[in-house]
């Protein structure tokens, strides 16, 4: 007897407020691979919010903004996040991973800067470390709603 191999397309979508993925098996039944709730704020958005909040705290204490775009970065953050969420899962995941790493890295750098009263080598090290951890621990696709395919019916065919 020979092994039977069949290529399948994974179907991804949002169903009843949850992200799902699966495929149709050889017996024409839906096989669910994963399911998890859609979150209101994902790790990338939370990192960006934390960056804005800690920047505000630093500015209120008289520290200077290191970003040359200053407040001009805010619209760019919203535009980039919205753009990501309207892309396919791979592209969205890459952009969201970047936003997560940048946001949490900047937040960590801000916290050390606020604590020290000035930007230091520790600020840079904390930012790099937190950004690396965020890149590796918060998969960007968790914040993606622009999934490939339409919502699928979860019944036996």
PDB file of C-alpha atoms in Angstrom:
ATOM      1  CA  UNK A   1       0.000   0.000   0.000  1.00  0.00           C
ATOM      2  CA  UNK A   2       1.212   3.499  -0.745  1.00  0.00           C
ATOM      3  CA  UNK A   3       0.935   6.546   1.408  1.00  0.00           C
ATOM      4  CA  UNK A   4      -1.662   8.985   0.186  1.00  0.00           C
ATOM      5  CA  UNK A   5      -0.627  12.622   0.235  1.00  0.00           C
ATOM      6  CA  UNK A   6      -3.006  15.451  -0.446  1.00  0.00           C
ATOM      7  CA  UNK A   7      -2.299  19.127  -0.589  1.00  0.00           C
ATOM      8  CA  UNK A   8      -4.776  21.148   1.415  1.00  0.00           C
ATOM      9  CA  UNK A   9      -5.442  24.824   1.697  1.00  0.00           C
ATOM     10  CA  UNK A  10      -5.752  26.119   5.194  1.00  0.00           C
ATOM     11  CA  UNK A  11      -8.837  28.258   5.593  1.00  0.00           C
ATOM     12  CA  UNK A  12      -8.510  31.174   7.984  1.00  0.00           C
ATOM     13  CA  UNK A  13     -11.156  33.610   9.042  1.00  0.00           C
ATOM     14  CA  UNK A  14     -13.151  35.197  11.814  1.00  0.00           C
ATOM     15  CA  UNK A  15     -16.222  33.347  13.043  1.00  0.00           C
ATOM     16  CA  UNK A  16     -18.419  34.525  15.926  1.00  0.00           C
ATOM     17  CA  UNK A  17     -15.718  36.891  17.163  1.00  0.00           C
ATOM     18  CA  UNK A  18     -12.961  34.277  17.147  1.00  0.00           C
ATOM     19  CA  UNK A  19     -10.079  33.725  14.754  1.00  0.00           C
ATOM     20  CA  UNK A  20     -10.201  30.221  13.372  1.00  0.00           C
ATOM     21  CA  UNK A  21      -8.155  28.151  10.968  1.00  0.00           C
ATOM     22  CA  UNK A  22      -8.690  24.684   9.568  1.00  0.00           C
ATOM     23  CA  UNK A  23      -9.166  22.644   6.426  1.00  0.00           C
ATOM     24  CA  UNK A  24     -11.549  20.168   4.806  1.00  0.00           C
ATOM     25  CA  UNK A  25     -10.285  16.573   5.207  1.00  0.00           C
ATOM     26  CA  UNK A  26     -10.583  13.602   2.818  1.00  0.00           C
ATOM     27  CA  UNK A  27     -14.049  12.783   4.180  1.00  0.00           C
ATOM     28  CA  UNK A  28     -15.242  16.348   3.486  1.00  0.00           C
ATOM     29  CA  UNK A  29     -15.343  17.235   7.170  1.00  0.00           C
ATOM     30  CA  UNK A  30     -14.156  20.500   8.689  1.00  0.00           C
ATOM     31  CA  UNK A  31     -10.968  19.991  10.689  1.00  0.00           C
ATOM     32  CA  UNK A  32     -10.291  22.859  13.029  1.00  0.00           C
ATOM     33  CA  UNK A  33      -6.633  23.675  13.591  1.00  0.00           C
ATOM     34  CA  UNK A  34      -6.903  26.600  15.948  1.00  0.00           C
ATOM     35  CA  UNK A  35      -9.326  29.058  17.479  1.00  0.00           C
ATOM     36  CA  UNK A  36      -8.840  32.042  19.736  1.00  0.00           C
ATOM     37  CA  UNK A  37     -10.814  35.185  20.540  1.00  0.00           C
ATOM     38  CA  UNK A  38     -10.195  38.399  18.684  1.00  0.00           C
ATOM     39  CA  UNK A  39      -8.654  40.848  21.137  1.00  0.00           C
ATOM     40  CA  UNK A  40      -9.588  44.513  21.404  1.00  0.00           C
ATOM     41  CA  UNK A  41      -5.962  45.598  21.836  1.00  0.00           C
ATOM     42  CA  UNK A  42      -3.132  43.382  20.618  1.00  0.00           C
ATOM     43  CA  UNK A  43       0.506  43.390  21.783  1.00  0.00           C
ATOM     44  CA  UNK A  44       1.594  45.774  19.025  1.00  0.00           C
ATOM     45  CA  UNK A  45      -1.108  48.307  19.869  1.00  0.00           C
ATOM     46  CA  UNK A  46      -0.450  47.945  23.608  1.00  0.00           C
ATOM     47  CA  UNK A  47       3.267  48.559  23.042  1.00  0.00           C
ATOM     48  CA  UNK A  48       2.550  51.681  21.033  1.00  0.00           C
ATOM     49  CA  UNK A  49       0.118  52.958  23.674  1.00  0.00           C
ATOM     50  CA  UNK A  50       2.677  52.293  26.428  1.00  0.00           C
ATOM     51  CA  UNK A  51       5.315  54.173  24.414  1.00  0.00           C
ATOM     52  CA  UNK A  52       3.036  57.218  24.039  1.00  0.00           C
ATOM     53  CA  UNK A  53       2.111  57.182  27.748  1.00  0.00           C
ATOM     54  CA  UNK A  54       5.692  56.851  29.007  1.00  0.00           C
ATOM     55  CA  UNK A  55       6.821  59.535  26.540  1.00  0.00           C
ATOM     56  CA  UNK A  56       4.134  61.822  27.986  1.00  0.00           C
ATOM     57  CA  UNK A  57       5.387  61.148  31.515  1.00  0.00           C
ATOM     58  CA  UNK A  58       8.960  61.914  30.469  1.00  0.00           C
ATOM     59  CA  UNK A  59       7.947  65.132  28.724  1.00  0.00           C
ATOM     60  CA  UNK A  60       5.953  66.221  31.782  1.00  0.00           C
ATOM     61  CA  UNK A  61       9.133  65.823  33.850  1.00  0.00           C
ATOM     62  CA  UNK A  62      11.088  68.106  31.518  1.00  0.00           C
ATOM     63  CA  UNK A  63      12.896  65.409  29.527  1.00  0.00           C
ATOM     64  CA  UNK A  64      13.337  65.948  25.785  1.00  0.00           C
ATOM     65  CA  UNK A  65      11.799  63.767  23.059  1.00  0.00           C
ATOM     66  CA  UNK A  66      14.517  61.768  21.291  1.00  0.00           C
ATOM     67  CA  UNK A  67      12.378  60.962  18.261  1.00  0.00           C
ATOM     68  CA  UNK A  68      13.040  63.575  15.557  1.00  0.00           C
ATOM     69  CA  UNK A  69       9.426  63.289  14.353  1.00  0.00           C
ATOM     70  CA  UNK A  70       8.155  64.117  17.849  1.00  0.00           C
ATOM     71  CA  UNK A  71       4.327  64.142  17.967  1.00  0.00           C
ATOM     72  CA  UNK A  72       4.321  63.691  14.180  1.00  0.00           C
ATOM     73  CA  UNK A  73       4.915  59.992  14.812  1.00  0.00           C
ATOM     74  CA  UNK A  74       1.404  59.524  16.294  1.00  0.00           C
ATOM     75  CA  UNK A  75      -0.534  59.601  12.992  1.00  0.00           C
ATOM     76  CA  UNK A  76       2.092  57.331  11.435  1.00  0.00           C
ATOM     77  CA  UNK A  77       1.553  54.753  14.207  1.00  0.00           C
ATOM     78  CA  UNK A  78      -2.207  54.700  13.581  1.00  0.00           C
ATOM     79  CA  UNK A  79      -1.805  54.580   9.796  1.00  0.00           C
ATOM     80  CA  UNK A  80       0.751  51.755   9.916  1.00  0.00           C
ATOM     81  CA  UNK A  81      -1.373  49.722  12.346  1.00  0.00           C
ATOM     82  CA  UNK A  82      -4.496  50.169  10.205  1.00  0.00           C
ATOM     83  CA  UNK A  83      -2.542  49.326   7.052  1.00  0.00           C
ATOM     84  CA  UNK A  84      -1.214  46.126   8.668  1.00  0.00           C
ATOM     85  CA  UNK A  85      -4.666  44.966   9.719  1.00  0.00           C
ATOM     86  CA  UNK A  86      -5.888  45.209   6.129  1.00  0.00           C
ATOM     87  CA  UNK A  87      -3.118  43.012   4.722  1.00  0.00           C
ATOM     88  CA  UNK A  88      -2.831  39.234   4.462  1.00  0.00           C
ATOM     89  CA  UNK A  89      -1.744  37.311   7.533  1.00  0.00           C
ATOM     90  CA  UNK A  90       1.962  37.135   6.597  1.00  0.00           C
ATOM     91  CA  UNK A  91       2.356  40.842   5.813  1.00  0.00           C
ATOM     92  CA  UNK A  92       0.194  41.887   8.744  1.00  0.00           C
ATOM     93  CA  UNK A  93       2.171  39.656  11.109  1.00  0.00           C
ATOM     94  CA  UNK A  94       5.493  41.140  10.018  1.00  0.00           C
ATOM     95  CA  UNK A  95       4.310  44.724  10.468  1.00  0.00           C
ATOM     96  CA  UNK A  96       2.630  43.962  13.819  1.00  0.00           C
ATOM     97  CA  UNK A  97       5.806  42.228  15.058  1.00  0.00           C
ATOM     98  CA  UNK A  98       7.780  45.347  14.155  1.00  0.00           C
ATOM     99  CA  UNK A  99       5.250  47.634  15.872  1.00  0.00           C
ATOM    100  CA  UNK A 100       5.279  45.430  18.979  1.00  0.00           C
ATOM    101  CA  UNK A 101       9.075  45.382  19.194  1.00  0.00           C
ATOM    102  CA  UNK A 102       9.365  49.129  18.555  1.00  0.00           C
ATOM    103  CA  UNK A 103       6.640  50.042  21.047  1.00  0.00           C
ATOM    104  CA  UNK A 104       7.805  47.855  23.918  1.00  0.00           C
ATOM    105  CA  UNK A 105      11.461  48.698  23.243  1.00  0.00           C
ATOM    106  CA  UNK A 106      10.716  52.438  23.339  1.00  0.00           C
ATOM    107  CA  UNK A 107       8.624  51.969  26.480  1.00  0.00           C
ATOM    108  CA  UNK A 108      11.480  50.229  28.299  1.00  0.00           C
ATOM    109  CA  UNK A 109      13.943  52.909  27.174  1.00  0.00           C
ATOM    110  CA  UNK A 110      11.522  55.608  28.367  1.00  0.00           C
ATOM    111  CA  UNK A 111      11.136  53.995  31.798  1.00  0.00           C
ATOM    112  CA  UNK A 112      14.900  53.805  32.346  1.00  0.00           C
ATOM    113  CA  UNK A 113      15.323  57.373  31.043  1.00  0.00           C
ATOM    114  CA  UNK A 114      12.623  58.643  33.422  1.00  0.00           C
ATOM    115  CA  UNK A 115      14.203  56.758  36.337  1.00  0.00           C
ATOM    116  CA  UNK A 116      17.706  58.067  35.592  1.00  0.00           C
ATOM    117  CA  UNK A 117      16.585  61.578  34.668  1.00  0.00           C
ATOM    118  CA  UNK A 118      18.403  61.377  31.326  1.00  0.00           C
ATOM    119  CA  UNK A 119      18.927  59.013  28.414  1.00  0.00           C
ATOM    120  CA  UNK A 120      21.730  56.599  29.319  1.00  0.00           C
ATOM    121  CA  UNK A 121      23.388  53.492  27.978  1.00  0.00           C
ATOM    122  CA  UNK A 122      21.018  51.582  30.234  1.00  0.00           C
ATOM    123  CA  UNK A 123      18.089  53.164  28.412  1.00  0.00           C
ATOM    124  CA  UNK A 124      19.409  51.906  25.090  1.00  0.00           C
ATOM    125  CA  UNK A 125      20.173  48.437  26.470  1.00  0.00           C
ATOM    126  CA  UNK A 126      16.727  48.139  28.065  1.00  0.00           C
ATOM    127  CA  UNK A 127      15.083  49.235  24.819  1.00  0.00           C
ATOM    128  CA  UNK A 128      16.994  46.694  22.752  1.00  0.00           C
ATOM    129  CA  UNK A 129      16.313  43.906  25.228  1.00  0.00           C
ATOM    130  CA  UNK A 130      12.583  44.652  25.532  1.00  0.00           C
ATOM    131  CA  UNK A 131      12.246  45.036  21.763  1.00  0.00           C
ATOM    132  CA  UNK A 132      13.921  41.684  21.187  1.00  0.00           C
ATOM    133  CA  UNK A 133      11.724  39.971  23.779  1.00  0.00           C
ATOM    134  CA  UNK A 134       8.590  41.531  22.272  1.00  0.00           C
ATOM    135  CA  UNK A 135       9.610  40.437  18.764  1.00  0.00           C
ATOM    136  CA  UNK A 136      10.059  36.854  19.943  1.00  0.00           C
ATOM    137  CA  UNK A 137       7.219  36.562  22.479  1.00  0.00           C
ATOM    138  CA  UNK A 138       4.326  38.420  20.852  1.00  0.00           C
ATOM    139  CA  UNK A 139       3.641  36.879  17.454  1.00  0.00           C
ATOM    140  CA  UNK A 140       2.388  39.671  15.228  1.00  0.00           C
ATOM    141  CA  UNK A 141      -0.341  37.628  13.572  1.00  0.00           C
ATOM    142  CA  UNK A 142      -2.340  37.620  16.820  1.00  0.00           C
ATOM    143  CA  UNK A 143      -3.287  41.219  16.090  1.00  0.00           C
ATOM    144  CA  UNK A 144      -4.227  40.646  12.477  1.00  0.00           C
ATOM    145  CA  UNK A 145      -7.839  40.816  11.425  1.00  0.00           C
ATOM    146  CA  UNK A 146      -7.138  40.937   7.693  1.00  0.00           C
ATOM    147  CA  UNK A 147      -7.183  37.150   7.358  1.00  0.00           C
ATOM    148  CA  UNK A 148      -7.246  35.345   4.034  1.00  0.00           C
ATOM    149  CA  UNK A 149     -10.593  33.860   3.056  1.00  0.00           C
ATOM    150  CA  UNK A 150     -14.112  34.376   4.263  1.00  0.00           C
ATOM    151  CA  UNK A 151     -15.606  33.275   7.581  1.00  0.00           C
ATOM    152  CA  UNK A 152     -16.248  29.558   7.400  1.00  0.00           C
ATOM    153  CA  UNK A 153     -19.133  27.384   8.532  1.00  0.00           C
ATOM    154  CA  UNK A 154     -18.090  24.999  11.302  1.00  0.00           C
ATOM    155  CA  UNK A 155     -20.472  22.177  10.410  1.00  0.00           C
ATOM    156  CA  UNK A 156     -19.882  18.765   8.873  1.00  0.00           C
ATOM    157  CA  UNK A 157     -20.269  18.841   5.103  1.00  0.00           C
TER     158      UNK A 157
END
